[in-house]
CSV table of C-alpha atoms and ligand atoms in Angstrom, one decimal:
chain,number,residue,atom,x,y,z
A,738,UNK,CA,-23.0,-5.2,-14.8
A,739,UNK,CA,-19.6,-5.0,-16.2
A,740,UNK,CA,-16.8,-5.9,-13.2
A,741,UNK,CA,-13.4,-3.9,-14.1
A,742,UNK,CA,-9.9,-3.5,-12.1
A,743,UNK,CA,-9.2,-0.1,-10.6
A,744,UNK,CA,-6.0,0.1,-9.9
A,745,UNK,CA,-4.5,2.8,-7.6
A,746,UNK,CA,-0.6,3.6,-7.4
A,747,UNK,CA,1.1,6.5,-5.8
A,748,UNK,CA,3.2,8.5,-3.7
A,749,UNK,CA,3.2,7.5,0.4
A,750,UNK,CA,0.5,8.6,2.6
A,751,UNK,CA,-1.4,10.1,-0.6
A,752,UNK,CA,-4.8,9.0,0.8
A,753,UNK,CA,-4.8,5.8,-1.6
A,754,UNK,CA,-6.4,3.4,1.0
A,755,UNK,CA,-8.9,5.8,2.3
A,756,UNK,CA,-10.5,6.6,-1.2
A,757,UNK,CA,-10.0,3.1,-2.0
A,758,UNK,CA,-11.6,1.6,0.7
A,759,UNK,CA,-14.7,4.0,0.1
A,760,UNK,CA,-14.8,3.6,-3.2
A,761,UNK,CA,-14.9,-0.1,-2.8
A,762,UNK,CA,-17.6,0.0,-0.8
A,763,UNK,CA,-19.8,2.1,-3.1
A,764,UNK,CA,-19.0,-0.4,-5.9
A,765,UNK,CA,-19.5,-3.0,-3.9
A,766,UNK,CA,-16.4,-4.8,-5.0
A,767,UNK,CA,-13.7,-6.0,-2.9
A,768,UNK,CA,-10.9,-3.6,-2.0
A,769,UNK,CA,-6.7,-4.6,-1.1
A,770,UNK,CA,-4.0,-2.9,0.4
A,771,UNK,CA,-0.9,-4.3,-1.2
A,772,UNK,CA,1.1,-1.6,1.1
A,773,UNK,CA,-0.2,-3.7,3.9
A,774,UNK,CA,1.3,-7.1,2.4
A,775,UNK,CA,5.1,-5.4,1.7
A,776,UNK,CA,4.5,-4.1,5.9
A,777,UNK,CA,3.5,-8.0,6.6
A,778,UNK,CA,6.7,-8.9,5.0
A,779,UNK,CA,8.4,-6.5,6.8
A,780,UNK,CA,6.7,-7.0,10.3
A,781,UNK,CA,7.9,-10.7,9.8
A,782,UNK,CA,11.5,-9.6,8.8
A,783,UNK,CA,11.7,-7.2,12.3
A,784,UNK,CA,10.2,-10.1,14.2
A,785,UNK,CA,12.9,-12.8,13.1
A,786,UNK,CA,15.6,-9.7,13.6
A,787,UNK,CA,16.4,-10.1,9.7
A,788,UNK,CA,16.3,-6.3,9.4
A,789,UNK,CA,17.7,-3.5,11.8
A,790,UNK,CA,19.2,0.0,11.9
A,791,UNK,CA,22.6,-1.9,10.8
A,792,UNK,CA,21.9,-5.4,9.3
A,793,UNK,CA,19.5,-7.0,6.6
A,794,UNK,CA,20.0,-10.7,6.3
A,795,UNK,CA,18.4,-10.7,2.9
A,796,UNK,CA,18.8,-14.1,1.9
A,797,UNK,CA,17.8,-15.5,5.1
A,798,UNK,CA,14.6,-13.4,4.2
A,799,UNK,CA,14.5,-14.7,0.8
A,800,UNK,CA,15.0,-18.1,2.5
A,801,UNK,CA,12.2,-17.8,4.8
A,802,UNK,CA,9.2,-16.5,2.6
A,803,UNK,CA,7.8,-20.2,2.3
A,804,UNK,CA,6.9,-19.6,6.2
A,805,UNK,CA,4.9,-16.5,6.1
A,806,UNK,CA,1.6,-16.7,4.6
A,807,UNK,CA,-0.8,-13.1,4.5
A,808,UNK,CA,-4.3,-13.3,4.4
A,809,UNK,CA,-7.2,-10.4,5.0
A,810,UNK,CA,-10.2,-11.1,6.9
A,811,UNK,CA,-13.3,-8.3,7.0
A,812,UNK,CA,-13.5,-7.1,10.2
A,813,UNK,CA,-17.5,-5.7,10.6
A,814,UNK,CA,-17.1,-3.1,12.5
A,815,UNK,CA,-14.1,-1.4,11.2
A,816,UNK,CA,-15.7,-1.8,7.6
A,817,UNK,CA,-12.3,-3.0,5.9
A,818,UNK,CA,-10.6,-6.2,5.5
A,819,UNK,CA,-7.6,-6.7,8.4
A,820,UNK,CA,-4.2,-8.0,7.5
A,821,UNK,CA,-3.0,-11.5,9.0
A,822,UNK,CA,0.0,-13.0,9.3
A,823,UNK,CA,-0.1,-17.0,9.5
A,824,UNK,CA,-3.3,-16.6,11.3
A,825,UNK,CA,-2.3,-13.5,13.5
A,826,UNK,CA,-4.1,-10.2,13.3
A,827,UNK,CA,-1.5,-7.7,12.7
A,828,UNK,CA,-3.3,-4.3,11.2
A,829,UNK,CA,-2.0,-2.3,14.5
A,830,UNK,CA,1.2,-3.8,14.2
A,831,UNK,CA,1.9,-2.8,11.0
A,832,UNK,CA,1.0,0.7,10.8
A,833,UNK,CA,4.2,1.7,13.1
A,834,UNK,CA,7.1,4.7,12.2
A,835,UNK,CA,9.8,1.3,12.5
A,836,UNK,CA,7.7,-0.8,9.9
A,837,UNK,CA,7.4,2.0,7.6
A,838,UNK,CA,11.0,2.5,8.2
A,839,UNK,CA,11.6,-0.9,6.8
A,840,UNK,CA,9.4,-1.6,4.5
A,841,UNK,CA,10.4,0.4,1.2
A,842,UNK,CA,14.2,-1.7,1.7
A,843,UNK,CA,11.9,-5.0,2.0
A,844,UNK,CA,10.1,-4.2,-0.8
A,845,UNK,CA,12.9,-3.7,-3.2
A,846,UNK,CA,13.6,-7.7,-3.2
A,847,UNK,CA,12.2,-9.0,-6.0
A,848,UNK,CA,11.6,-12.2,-4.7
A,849,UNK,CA,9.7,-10.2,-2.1
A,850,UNK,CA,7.7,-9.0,-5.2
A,851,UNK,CA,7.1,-11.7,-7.1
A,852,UNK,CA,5.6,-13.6,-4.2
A,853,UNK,CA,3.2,-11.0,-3.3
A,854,UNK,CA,2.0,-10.1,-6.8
A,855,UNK,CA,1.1,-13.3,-7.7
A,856,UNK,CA,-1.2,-13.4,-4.5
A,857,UNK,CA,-2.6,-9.8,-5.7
A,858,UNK,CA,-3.5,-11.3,-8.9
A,859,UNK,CA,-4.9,-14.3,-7.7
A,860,UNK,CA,-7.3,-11.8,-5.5
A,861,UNK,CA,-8.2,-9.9,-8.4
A,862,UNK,CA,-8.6,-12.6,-11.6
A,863,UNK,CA,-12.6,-12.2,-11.2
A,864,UNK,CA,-12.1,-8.6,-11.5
A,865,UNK,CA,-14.7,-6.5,-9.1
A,866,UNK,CA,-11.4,-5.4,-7.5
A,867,UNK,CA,-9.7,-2.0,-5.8
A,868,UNK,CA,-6.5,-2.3,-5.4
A,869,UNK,CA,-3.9,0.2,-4.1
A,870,UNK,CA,-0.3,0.2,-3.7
A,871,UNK,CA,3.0,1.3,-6.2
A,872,UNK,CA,2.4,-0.9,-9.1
A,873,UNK,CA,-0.3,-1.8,-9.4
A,874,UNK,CA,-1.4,-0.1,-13.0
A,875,UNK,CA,2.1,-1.5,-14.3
A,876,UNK,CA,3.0,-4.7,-13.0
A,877,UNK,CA,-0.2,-6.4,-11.4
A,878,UNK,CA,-2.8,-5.5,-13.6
A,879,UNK,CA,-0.9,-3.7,-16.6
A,880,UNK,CA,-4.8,-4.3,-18.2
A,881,UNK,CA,-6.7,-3.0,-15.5
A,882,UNK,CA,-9.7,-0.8,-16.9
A,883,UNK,CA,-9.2,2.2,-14.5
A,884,UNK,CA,-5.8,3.5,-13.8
A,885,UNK,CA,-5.2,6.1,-11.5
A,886,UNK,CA,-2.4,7.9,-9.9
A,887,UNK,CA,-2.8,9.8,-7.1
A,888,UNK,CA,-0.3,12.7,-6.2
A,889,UNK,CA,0.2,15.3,-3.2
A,890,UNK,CA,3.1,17.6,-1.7
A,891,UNK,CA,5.5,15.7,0.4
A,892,UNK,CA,4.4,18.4,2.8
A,893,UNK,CA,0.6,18.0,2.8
A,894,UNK,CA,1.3,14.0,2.8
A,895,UNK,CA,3.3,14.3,6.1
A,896,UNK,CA,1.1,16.3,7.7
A,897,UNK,CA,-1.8,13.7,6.6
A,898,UNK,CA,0.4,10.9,7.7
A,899,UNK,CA,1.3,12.9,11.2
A,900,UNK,CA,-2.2,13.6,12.5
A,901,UNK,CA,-2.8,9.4,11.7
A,902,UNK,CA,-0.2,8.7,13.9
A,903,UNK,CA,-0.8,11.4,16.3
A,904,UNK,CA,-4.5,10.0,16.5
A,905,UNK,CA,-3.6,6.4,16.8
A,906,UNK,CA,-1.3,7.2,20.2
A,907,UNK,CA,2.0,7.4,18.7
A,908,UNK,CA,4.7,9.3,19.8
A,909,UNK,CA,6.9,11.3,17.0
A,910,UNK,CA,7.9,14.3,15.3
A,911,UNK,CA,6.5,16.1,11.8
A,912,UNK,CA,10.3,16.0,11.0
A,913,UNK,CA,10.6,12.1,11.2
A,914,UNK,CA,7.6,11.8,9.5
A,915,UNK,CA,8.3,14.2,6.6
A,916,UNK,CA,11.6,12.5,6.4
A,917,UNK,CA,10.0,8.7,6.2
A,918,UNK,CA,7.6,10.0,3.5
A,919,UNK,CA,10.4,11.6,1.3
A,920,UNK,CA,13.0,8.8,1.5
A,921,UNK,CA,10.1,5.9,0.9
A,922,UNK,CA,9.1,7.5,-2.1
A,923,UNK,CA,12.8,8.3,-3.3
A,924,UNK,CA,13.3,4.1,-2.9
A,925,UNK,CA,9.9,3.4,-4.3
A,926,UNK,CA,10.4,5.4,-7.3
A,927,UNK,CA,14.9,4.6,-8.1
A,928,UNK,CA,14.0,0.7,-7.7
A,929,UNK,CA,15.0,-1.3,-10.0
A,930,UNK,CA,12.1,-3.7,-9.6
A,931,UNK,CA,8.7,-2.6,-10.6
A,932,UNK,CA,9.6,0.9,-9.5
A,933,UNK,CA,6.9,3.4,-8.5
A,934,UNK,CA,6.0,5.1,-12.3
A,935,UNK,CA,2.8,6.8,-13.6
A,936,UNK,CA,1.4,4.3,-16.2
A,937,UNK,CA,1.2,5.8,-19.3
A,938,UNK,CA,-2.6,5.3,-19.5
A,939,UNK,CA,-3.2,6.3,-15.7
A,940,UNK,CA,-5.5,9.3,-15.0
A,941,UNK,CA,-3.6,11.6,-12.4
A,942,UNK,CA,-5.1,12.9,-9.5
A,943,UNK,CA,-3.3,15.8,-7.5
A,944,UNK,CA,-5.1,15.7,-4.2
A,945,UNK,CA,-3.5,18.6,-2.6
A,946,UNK,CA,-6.5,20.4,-2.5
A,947,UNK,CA,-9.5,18.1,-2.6
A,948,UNK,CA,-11.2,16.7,0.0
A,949,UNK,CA,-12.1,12.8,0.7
A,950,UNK,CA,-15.5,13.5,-1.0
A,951,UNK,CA,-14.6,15.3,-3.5
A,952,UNK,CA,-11.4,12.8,-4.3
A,953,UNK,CA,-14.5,9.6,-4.4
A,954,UNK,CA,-16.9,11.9,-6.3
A,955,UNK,CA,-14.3,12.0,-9.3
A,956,UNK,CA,-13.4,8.3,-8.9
A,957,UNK,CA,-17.0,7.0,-9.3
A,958,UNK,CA,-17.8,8.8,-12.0
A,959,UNK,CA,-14.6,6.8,-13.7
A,960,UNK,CA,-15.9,4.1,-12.7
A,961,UNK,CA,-19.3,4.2,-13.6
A,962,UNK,CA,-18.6,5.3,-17.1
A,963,UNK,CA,-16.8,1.6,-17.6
A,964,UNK,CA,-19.0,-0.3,-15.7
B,1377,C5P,O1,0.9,1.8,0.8
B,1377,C5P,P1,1.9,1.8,2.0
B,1377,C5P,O2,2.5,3.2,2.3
B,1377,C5P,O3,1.4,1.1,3.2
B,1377,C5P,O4,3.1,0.9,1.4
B,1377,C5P,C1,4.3,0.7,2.2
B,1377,C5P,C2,5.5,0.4,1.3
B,1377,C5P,O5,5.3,-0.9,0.7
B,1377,C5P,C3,5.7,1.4,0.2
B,1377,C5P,O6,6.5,2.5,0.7
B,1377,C5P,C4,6.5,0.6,-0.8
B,1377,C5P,O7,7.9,0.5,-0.4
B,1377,C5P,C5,5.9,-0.8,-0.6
B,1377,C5P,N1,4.9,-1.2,-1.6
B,1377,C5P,C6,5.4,-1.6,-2.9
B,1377,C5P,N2,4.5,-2.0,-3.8
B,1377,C5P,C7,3.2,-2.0,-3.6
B,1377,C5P,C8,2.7,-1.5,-2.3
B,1377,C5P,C9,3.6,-1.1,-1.4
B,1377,C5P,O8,6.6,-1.6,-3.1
B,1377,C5P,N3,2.3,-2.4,-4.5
């Protein structure tokens, strides 16, 4: 059988990692979150106090990127590969309003970017990959053999992203989260490094309207047709 790259960019809380997590596991090939290695970043940034409501010490960050090292380990019962950083599980931590609130200014470094792409490409050179995240289509895997781009209303993405939180015990309003989602993808997408873009040759998916099935329904038959 033929292994390809599927790569999977997007808008925030567009239901990337759900599909691609499913669809990884019908493949059987491995699947990454890259969203999850800018939040590491970021996690380690909040941790050190580089970054706060009024302050980011950049080049202390830019410094200090020799001392963080992610890795993902498959956790068995939760069916996905968890986020570590320098040994430490944090997948709870990371999914937090603050982190997402710091993330998309983290991720604009470029040093930022260049460290954590070349990790992402190490993870996928034997192909058999899913991988989600912003730019993934155009800067990790400009080749990859599947390209999608996944789209929603800021509104039904906030409401998505809500009930997650909601379900997971934290306490916030629609309003903050509407307002994360819209100014993460207004940083994402004005970048000047590797900003959030449709590749030219990406299929786009407006998910507004589909559910989870339907969404991996369309994505395997891609996929099977190149396999
Ligand atoms: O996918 P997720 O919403 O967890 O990503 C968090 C943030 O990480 C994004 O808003 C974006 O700023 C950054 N990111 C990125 N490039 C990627 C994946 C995520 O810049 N490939």
């Amino acid at each position: 059988m033929n292994k390809i790259v599927i790569a999977i960019d997007g808008f925030s809380s567009t239901g990337k990692s759900t599909i691609a997590k499913q669809l990884a596991k019908t493949l059987n090939y491995i699947y990454v979150d890259t969203g999850a290695m800018y939040r590491a970043v970021t996690y380690f940034a909040l941790e050190n106090k580089l970054i706060g409501e009024d302050f980011f010490k950049e080049d202390e960050l830019i410094e200090r990127l020799g001392e963080i090292a992610i890795t993902f380990k498959f956790n068995e019962a939760a069916g996905f590969a968890e986020v570590y950083l320098n040994g430490k599980n944090i997948e709870a931590d990371i999914r937090t309003l603050k982190v997402s609130k710091f993330v998309s200014p983290v991720a604009t470094l470029s040093e930022v970017r260049r460290k954590l792409v070349e990790q992402q490409q190490l993870m996928g050179k034997d192909k058999g990959i899913v991988m989600d995240g912003r730019d993934i289509a155009t800067v990790v895997f400009p080749d990859a053999e599947l390209k999608i781009f996944m789209t929603a209303s800021a509104e039904t993405r906030a409401k998505r992203r809500y009930k997650e939180l909601l379900d997971r015990g934290h306490q916030l309003s629609y309003d903050e989260v509407l307002e994360n989602v819209t100014t993460r993808d207004r940083i994402d997408s004005t970048r000047e490094e590797s900003p959030l873009v449709k590749a030219d040759n990406a299929i786009e998916i407006d998910n507004s309207n589909m559910t989870i099935d339907e969404q991996l329904q369309r994505l395997i038959v891609l996929a099977e047709e190149l396999i």
